[in-house]
Short mmCIF file of C-alpha atoms in Angstrom, two decimals:
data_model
loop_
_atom_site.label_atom_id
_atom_site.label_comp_id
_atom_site.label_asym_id
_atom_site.label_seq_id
_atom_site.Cartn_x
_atom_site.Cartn_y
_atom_site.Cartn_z
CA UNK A 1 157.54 85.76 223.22
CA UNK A 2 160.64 85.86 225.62
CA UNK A 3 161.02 81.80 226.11
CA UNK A 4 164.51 80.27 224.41
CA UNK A 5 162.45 79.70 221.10
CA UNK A 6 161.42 83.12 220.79
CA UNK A 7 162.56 86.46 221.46
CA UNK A 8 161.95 90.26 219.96
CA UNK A 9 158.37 91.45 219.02
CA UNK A 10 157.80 94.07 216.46
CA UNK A 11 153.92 95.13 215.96
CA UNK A 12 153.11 97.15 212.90
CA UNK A 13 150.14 99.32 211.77
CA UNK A 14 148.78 102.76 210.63
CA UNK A 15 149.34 105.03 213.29
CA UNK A 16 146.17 105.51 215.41
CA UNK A 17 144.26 102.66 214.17
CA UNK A 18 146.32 99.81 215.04
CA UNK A 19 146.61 100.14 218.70
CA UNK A 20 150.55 99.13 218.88
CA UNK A 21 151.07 100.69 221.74
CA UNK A 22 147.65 99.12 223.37
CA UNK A 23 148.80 95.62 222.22
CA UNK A 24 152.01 95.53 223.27
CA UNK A 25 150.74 96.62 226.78
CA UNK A 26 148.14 93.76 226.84
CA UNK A 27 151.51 91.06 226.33
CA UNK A 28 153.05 93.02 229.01
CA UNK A 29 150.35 92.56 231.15
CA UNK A 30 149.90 89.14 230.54
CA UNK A 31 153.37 88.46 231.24
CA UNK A 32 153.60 90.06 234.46
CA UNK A 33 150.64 88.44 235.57
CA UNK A 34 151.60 85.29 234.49
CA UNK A 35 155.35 85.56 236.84
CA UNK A 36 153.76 87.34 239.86
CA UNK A 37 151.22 84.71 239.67
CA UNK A 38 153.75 82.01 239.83
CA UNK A 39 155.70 83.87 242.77
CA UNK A 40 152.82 83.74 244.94
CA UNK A 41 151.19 80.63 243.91
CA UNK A 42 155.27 79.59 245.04
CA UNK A 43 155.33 76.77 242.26
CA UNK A 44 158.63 74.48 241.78
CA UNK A 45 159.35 76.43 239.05
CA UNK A 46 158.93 79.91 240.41
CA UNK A 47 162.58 80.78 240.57
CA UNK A 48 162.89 79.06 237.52
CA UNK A 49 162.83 82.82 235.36
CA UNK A 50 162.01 86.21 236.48
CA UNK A 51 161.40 89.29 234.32
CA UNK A 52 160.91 92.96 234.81
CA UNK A 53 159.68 95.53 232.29
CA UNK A 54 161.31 99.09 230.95
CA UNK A 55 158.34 101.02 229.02
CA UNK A 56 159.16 104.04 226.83
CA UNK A 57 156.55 106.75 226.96
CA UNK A 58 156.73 108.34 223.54
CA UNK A 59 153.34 109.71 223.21
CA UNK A 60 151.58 112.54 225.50
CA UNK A 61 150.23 111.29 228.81
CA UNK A 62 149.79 107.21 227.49
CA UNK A 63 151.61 105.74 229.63
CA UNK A 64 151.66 107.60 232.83
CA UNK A 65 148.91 106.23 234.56
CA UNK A 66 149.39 102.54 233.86
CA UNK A 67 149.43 101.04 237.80
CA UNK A 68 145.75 103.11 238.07
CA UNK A 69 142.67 101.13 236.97
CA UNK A 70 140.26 102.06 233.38
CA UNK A 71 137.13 103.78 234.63
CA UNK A 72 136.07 103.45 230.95
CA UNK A 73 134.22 107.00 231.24
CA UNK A 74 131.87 105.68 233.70
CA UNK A 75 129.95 103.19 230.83
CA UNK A 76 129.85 99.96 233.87
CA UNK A 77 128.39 97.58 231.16
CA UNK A 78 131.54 98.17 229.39
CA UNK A 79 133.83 97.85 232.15
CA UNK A 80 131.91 94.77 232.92
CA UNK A 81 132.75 92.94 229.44
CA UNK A 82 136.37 93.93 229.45
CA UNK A 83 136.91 92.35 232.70
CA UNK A 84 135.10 89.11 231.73
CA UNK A 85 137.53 89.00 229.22
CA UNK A 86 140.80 88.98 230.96
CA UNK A 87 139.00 86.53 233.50
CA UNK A 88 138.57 84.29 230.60
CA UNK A 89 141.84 84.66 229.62
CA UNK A 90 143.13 83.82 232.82
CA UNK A 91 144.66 87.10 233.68
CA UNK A 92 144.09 89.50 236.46
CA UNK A 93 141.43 92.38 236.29
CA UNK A 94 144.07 94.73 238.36
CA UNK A 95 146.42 97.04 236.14
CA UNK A 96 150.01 96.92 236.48
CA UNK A 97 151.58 96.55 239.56
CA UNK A 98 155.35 97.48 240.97
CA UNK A 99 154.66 100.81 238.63
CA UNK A 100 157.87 103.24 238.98
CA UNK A 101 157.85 106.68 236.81
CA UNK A 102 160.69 108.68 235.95
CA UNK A 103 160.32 111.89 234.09
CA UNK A 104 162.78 114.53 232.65
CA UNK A 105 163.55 117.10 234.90
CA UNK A 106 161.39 120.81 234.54
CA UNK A 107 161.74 123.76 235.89
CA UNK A 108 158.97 126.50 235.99
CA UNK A 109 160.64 128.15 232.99
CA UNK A 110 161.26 124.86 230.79
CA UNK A 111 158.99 121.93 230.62
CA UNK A 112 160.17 118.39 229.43
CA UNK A 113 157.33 116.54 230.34
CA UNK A 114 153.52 116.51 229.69
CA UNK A 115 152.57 114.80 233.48
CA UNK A 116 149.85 116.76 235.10
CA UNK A 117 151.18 118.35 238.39
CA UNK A 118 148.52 116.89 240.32
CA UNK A 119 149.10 113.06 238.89
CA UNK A 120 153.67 114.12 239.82
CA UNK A 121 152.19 115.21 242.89
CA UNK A 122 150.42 112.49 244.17
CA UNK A 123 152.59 109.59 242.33
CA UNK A 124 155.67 111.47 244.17
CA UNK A 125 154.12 111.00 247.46
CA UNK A 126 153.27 107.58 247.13
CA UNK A 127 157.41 106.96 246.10
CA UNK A 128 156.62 106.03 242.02
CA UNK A 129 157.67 109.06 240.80
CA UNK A 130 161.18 110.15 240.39
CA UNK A 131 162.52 112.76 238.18
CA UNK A 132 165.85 111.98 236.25
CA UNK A 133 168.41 114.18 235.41
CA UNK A 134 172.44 113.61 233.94
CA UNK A 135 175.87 115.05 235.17
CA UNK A 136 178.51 115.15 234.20
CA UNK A 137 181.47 113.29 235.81
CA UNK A 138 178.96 110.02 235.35
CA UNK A 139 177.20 110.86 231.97
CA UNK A 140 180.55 112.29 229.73
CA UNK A 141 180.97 108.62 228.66
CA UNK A 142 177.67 108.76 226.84
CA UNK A 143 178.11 111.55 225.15
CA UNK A 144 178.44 110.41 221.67
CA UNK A 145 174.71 109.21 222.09
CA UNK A 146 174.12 113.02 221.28
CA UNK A 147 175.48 112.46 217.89
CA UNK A 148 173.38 109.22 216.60
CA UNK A 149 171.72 111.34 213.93
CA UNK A 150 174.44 113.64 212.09
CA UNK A 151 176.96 111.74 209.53
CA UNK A 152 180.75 111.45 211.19
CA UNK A 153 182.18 109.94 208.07
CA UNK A 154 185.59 111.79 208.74
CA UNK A 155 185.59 110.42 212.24
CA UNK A 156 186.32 114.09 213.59
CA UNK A 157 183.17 113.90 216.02
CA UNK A 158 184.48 110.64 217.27
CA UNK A 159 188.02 111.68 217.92
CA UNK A 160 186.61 114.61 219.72
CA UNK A 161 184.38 112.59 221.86
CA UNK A 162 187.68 110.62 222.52
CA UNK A 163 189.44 113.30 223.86
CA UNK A 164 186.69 114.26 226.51
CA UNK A 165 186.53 111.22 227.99
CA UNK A 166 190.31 110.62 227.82
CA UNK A 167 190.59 113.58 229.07
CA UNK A 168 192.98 115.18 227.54
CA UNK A 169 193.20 119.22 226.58
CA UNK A 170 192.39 119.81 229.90
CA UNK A 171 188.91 118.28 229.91
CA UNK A 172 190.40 115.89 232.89
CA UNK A 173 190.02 118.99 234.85
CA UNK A 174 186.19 119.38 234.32
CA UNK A 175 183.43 118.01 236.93
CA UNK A 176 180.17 120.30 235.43
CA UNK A 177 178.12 121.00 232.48
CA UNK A 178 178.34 124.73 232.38
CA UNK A 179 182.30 124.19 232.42
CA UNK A 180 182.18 121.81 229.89
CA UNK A 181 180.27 124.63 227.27
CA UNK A 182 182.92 126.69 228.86
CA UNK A 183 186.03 124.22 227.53
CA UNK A 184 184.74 123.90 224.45
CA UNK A 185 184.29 127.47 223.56
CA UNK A 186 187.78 127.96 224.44
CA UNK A 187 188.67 125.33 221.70
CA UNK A 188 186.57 127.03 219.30
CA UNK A 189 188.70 129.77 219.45
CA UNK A 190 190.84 130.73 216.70
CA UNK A 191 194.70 129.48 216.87
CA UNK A 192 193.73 126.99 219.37
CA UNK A 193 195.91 124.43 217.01
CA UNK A 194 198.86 125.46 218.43
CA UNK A 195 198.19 122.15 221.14
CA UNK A 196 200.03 119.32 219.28
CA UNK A 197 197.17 117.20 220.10
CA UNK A 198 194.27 119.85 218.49
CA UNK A 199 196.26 119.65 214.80
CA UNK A 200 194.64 116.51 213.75
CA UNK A 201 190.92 118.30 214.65
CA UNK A 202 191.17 121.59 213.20
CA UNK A 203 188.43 124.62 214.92
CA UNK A 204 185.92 124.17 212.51
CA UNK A 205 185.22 120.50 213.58
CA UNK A 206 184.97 121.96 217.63
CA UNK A 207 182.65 124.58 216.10
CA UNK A 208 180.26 121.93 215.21
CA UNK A 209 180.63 119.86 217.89
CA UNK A 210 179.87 122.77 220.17
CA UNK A 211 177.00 123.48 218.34
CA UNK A 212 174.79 120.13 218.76
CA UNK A 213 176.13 119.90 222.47
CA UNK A 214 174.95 123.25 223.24
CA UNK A 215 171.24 122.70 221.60
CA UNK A 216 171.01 119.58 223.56
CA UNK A 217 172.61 121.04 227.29
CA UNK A 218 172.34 124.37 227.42
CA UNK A 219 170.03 126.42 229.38
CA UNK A 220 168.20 122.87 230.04
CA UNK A 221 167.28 121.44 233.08
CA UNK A 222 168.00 117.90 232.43
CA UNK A 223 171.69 118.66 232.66
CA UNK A 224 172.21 120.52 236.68
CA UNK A 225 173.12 118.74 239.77
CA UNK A 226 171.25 115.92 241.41
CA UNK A 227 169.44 116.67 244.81
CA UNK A 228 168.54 113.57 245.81
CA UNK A 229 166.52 114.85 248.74
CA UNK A 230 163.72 116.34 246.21
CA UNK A 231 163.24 113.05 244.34
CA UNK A 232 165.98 113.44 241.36
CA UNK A 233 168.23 110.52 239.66
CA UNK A 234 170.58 109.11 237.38
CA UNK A 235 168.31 106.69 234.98
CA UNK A 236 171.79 104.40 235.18
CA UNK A 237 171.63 103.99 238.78
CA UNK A 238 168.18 103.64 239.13
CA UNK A 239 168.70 100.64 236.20
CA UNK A 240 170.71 98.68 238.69
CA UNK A 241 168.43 98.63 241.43
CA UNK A 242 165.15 96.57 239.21
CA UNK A 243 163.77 93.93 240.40
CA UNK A 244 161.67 90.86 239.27
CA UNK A 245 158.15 91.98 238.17
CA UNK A 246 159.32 95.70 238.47
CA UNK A 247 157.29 98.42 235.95
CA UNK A 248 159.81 101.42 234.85
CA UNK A 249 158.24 103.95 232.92
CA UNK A 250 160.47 106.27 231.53
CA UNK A 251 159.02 109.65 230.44
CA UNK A 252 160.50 110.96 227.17
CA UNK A 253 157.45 112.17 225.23
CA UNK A 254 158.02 116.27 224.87
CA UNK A 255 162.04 115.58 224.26
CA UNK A 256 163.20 117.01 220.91
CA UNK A 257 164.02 113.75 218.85
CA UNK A 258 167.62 114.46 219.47
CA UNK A 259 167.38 114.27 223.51
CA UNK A 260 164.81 110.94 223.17
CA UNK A 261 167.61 109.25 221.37
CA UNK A 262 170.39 110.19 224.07
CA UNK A 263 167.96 108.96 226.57
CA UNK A 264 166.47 105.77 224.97
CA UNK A 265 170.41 105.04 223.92
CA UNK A 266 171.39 105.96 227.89
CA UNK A 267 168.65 103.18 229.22
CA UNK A 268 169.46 100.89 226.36
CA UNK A 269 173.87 100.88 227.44
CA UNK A 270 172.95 100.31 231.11
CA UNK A 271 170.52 97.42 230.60
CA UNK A 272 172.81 95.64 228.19
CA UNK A 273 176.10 96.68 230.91
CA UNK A 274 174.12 95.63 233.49
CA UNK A 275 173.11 92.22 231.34
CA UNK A 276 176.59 91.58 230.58
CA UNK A 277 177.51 91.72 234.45
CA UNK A 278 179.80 94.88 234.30
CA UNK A 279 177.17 96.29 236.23
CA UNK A 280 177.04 95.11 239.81
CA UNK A 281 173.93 94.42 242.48
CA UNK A 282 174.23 96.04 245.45
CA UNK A 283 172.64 94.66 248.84
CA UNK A 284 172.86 91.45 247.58
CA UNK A 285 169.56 92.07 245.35
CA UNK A 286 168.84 89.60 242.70
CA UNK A 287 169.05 90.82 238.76
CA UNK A 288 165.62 89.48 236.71
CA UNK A 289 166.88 86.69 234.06
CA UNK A 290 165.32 88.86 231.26
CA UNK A 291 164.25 92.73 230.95
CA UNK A 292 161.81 93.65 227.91
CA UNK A 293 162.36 96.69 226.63
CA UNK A 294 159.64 98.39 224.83
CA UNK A 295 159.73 101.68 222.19
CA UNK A 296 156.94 103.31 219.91
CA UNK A 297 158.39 104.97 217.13
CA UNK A 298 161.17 102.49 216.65
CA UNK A 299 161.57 103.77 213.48
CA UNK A 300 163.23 107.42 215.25
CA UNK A 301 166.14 105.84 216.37
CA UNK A 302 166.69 102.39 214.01
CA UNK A 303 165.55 102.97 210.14
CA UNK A 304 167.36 102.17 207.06
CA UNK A 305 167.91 106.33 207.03
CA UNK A 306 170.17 106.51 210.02
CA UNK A 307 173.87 106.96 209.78
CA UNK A 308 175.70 103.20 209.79
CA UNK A 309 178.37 104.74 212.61
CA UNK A 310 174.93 105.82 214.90
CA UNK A 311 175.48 104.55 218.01
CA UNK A 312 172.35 104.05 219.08
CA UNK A 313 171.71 102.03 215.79
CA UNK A 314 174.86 99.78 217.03
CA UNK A 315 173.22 99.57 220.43
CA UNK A 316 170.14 98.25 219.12
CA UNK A 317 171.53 95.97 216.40
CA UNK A 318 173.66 94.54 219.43
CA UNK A 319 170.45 93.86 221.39
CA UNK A 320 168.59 92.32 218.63
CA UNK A 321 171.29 89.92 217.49
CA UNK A 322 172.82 89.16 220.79
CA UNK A 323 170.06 90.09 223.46
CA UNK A 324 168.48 86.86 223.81
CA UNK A 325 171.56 85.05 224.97
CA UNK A 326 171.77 88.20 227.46
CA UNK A 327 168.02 88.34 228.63
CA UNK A 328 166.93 91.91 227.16
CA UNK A 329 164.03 91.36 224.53
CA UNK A 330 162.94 94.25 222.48
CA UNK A 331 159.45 94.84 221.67
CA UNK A 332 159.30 97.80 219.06
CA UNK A 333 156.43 99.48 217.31
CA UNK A 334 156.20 101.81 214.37
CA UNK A 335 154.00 102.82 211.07
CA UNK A 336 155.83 100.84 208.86
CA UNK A 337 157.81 98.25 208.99
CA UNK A 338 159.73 98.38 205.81
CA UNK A 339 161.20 101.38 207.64
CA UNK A 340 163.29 99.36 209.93
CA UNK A 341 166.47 98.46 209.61
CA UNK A 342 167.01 95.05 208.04
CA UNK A 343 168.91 93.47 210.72
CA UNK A 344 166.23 95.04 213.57
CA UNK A 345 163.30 93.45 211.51
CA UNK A 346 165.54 89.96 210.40
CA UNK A 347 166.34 89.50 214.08
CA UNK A 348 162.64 89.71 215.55
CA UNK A 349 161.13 86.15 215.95
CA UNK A 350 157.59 87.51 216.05
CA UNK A 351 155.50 89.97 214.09
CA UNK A 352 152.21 91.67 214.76
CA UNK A 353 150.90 93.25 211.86
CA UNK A 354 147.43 95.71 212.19
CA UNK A 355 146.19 97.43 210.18
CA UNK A 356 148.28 98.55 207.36
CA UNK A 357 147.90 99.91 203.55
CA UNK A 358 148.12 98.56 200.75
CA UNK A 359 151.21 100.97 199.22
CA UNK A 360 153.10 99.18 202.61
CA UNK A 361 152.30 95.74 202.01
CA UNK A 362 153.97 96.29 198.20
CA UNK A 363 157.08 96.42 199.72
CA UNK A 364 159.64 93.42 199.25
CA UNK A 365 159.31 92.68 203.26
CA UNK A 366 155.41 90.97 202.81
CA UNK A 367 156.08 89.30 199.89
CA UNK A 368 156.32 86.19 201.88
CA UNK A 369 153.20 86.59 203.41
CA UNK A 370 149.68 84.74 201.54
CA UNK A 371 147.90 87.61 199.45
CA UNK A 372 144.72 86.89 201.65
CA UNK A 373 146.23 87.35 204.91
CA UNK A 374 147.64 90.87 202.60
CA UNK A 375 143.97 91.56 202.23
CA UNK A 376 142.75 91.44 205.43
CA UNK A 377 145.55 93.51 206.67
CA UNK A 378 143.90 96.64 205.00
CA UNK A 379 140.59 95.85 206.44
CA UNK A 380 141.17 95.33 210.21
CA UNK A 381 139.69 97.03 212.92
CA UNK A 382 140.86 98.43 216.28
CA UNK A 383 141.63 95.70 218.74
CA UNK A 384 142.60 93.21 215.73
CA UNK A 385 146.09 91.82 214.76
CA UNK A 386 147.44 89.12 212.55
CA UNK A 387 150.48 87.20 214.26
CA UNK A 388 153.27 85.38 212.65
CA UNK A 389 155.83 83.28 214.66
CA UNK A 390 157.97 80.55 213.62
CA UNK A 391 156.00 77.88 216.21
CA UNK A 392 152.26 78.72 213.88
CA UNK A 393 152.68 77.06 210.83
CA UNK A 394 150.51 79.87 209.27
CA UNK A 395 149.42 83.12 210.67
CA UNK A 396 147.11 83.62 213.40
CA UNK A 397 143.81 86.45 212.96
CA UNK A 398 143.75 88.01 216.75
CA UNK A 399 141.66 90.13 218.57
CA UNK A 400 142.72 91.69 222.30
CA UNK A 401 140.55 93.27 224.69
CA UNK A 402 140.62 97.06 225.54
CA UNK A 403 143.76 98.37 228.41
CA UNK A 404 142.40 97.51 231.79
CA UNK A 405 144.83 100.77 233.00
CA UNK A 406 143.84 104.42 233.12
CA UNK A 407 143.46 105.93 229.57
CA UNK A 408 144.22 109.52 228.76
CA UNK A 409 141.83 111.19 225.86
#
């Protein structure tokens, strides 16, 4: 999965019946237990590799509970089996460990997240729960994440976007988000033109620009100063401070699809800056050799719908033809995986496919793939997969046991 012959899983399947986001979870778990075992077993190869983990909570409360253990509604017997199981497979009965959870910033007027206040509460307390926020003297350079889904084929959005961070028109002057509305309001204005500089971008291109920055910043939360004292953080500087074996959880489930793109894009930059070494380690901390990366829904930010000049697409693209070499491994889920961009899918060395239908497995993407390993794919059940790697000279039928973390209903 994340070894030099492999790396980049994407797992398939109907949504709700094919457990993606379970499976993927039970190879995380297995691979965390498999390095902390070797740290404290303390084998000749234990500094050998290291890896660390950034999850993507897409859905409700899933993954916000993943370092507490499944009660499995109280049914023992069943508890019971599902631990036999991981003993069998070698792997610990404990969930995850070296959890961390970072959700958007709310106020008492705006929500972002779905976390119970209790389960903030008592995660906050016990230092795994940070909230994250962006400003913006350290964030303007990420700006054009905002713009991943509308169509810049004049490049007026982009040469906008260049100007901010430039900072030219005055935007050198600006250290805040309400100032920055502010600026560009002013350039909305009519007759602003009369700048040499503004002639090539005429108003009705800072109209629109205004426009998606203000339904992204304005009025939200997300977007204020940091007080560090209460618990609040840059995801960017938090990135450069994970360890070997660390958990992030990153919290981006009641986002509008707009902000989950600027924030999955945001993580996604760092970890590949940080990869490439133009990111630095402080106190003389030691960077994991690899960071997987995991995303439901890949097919939000990286189908064959979304604009060629995204950059988020670019980011991603760049991860899954170059990450390897750089140690960040994606493992993406979706519905369907002839959604995906080509170059996502072509780039993935293995595929987990659950259940699916049959109008999917039409497309030109299975037609490599035996009709009878087509036919079970329509019949499988919760729990079930069918692999395909490059190292299995034909596919592999699967089953995995049931999360040994907390589950939300």
């Amino acid at each position: 999965l994340i070894g030099p012959e492999g790396a980049h899983l994407n797992i398939s399947g109907i949504s709700g019946l094919a457990a993606k986001t379970s499976y993927a979870m039970f190879l995380l778990k297995s691979i965390q237990d498999k390095y902390i075992r070797v740290k404290d077993e303390q084998d000749e190869g234990a500094e050998d590799g290291s890896v660390a983990f950034v999850v993507f909570n897409v859905k409700g409360r899933d993954l916000l509970s993943i370092d507490e253990p499944n009660d499995f509604d109280g049914d023992t017997d069943k508890a019971e089996i599902v631990k036999a199981n991981y003993k069998m497979l070698g792997l610990s009965t404990k969930p995850f460990r070296q959890v961390k959870y970072y959700y958007p910033y709310s106020t008492k007027t705006k929500s972002n997240s779905c976390v119970p206040k209790e389960l903030f509460n008592k995660q906050k307390q016990q230092k795994k729960a940070f909230q994250y926020k962006f400003t913006y003297e350290q964030d303007k350079d990420t700006i054009d994440l905002m713009f991943s889904n509308v169509e810049d084929s004049t490049q007026t959005m982009a040469g906008i976007i260049n100007q901010i961070i430039d900072g030219q028109n005055g935007f050198d002057l600006i250290s805040t988000w309400p100032s920055f509305i502010k600026k560009l309001e002013e350039q909305c204005e009519a007759g602003n033109t009369s700048n040499p500089r503004n002639k090539e971008i005429g108003v009705l291109s800072w109209r629109k620009f205004t426009r998606h920055i203000k339904k992204s910043v304005y009025h939200n939360p997300l977007f204020t100063d940091i007080d560090e004292s209460n618990g609040e953080v840059r995801i960017a500087d938090k990135i450069s401070e994970i360890q070997k074996n660390d958990m992030y959880v990153i919290d981006i489930a009641k986002l509008d699809s707009d902000m989950q793109g600027y924030v999955f894009g945001n993580v996604i930059r760092e970890l590949y800056n940080f990869q490439l070494g133009e990111k630095n380690y402080s106190d003389g901390k030691c960077p994991p050799s690899r960071i997987i990366v995991f995303i439901d829904e890949m097919n939000k930010f990286a189908s064959k719908d979304t604009p060629k000049d995204s950059p988020i697409l670019r980011q991603i693209l760049d991860i899954a033809e170059r990450g390897r070499s750089l140690g960040v491994v994606l493992f993406a889920a979706e519905q369907f995986k002839s959604a995906i961009h080509n170059r996502i899918s072509g780039n993935c060395s293995t595929f987990a496919y659950g259940r699916t239908n049959a109008i999917e497995l039409s497309n030109s993407e299975y037609r490599y793939i035996p009709s009878v390993y087509k036919n079970m794919m329509t019949r499988l059940k919760q729990g079930e997969y069918i692999v395909q790697n490059p190292i299995f000279r034909s596919l592999l039928s699967i089953k995995f046991p049931e999360p040994i973390y907390k589950q939300f209903k």
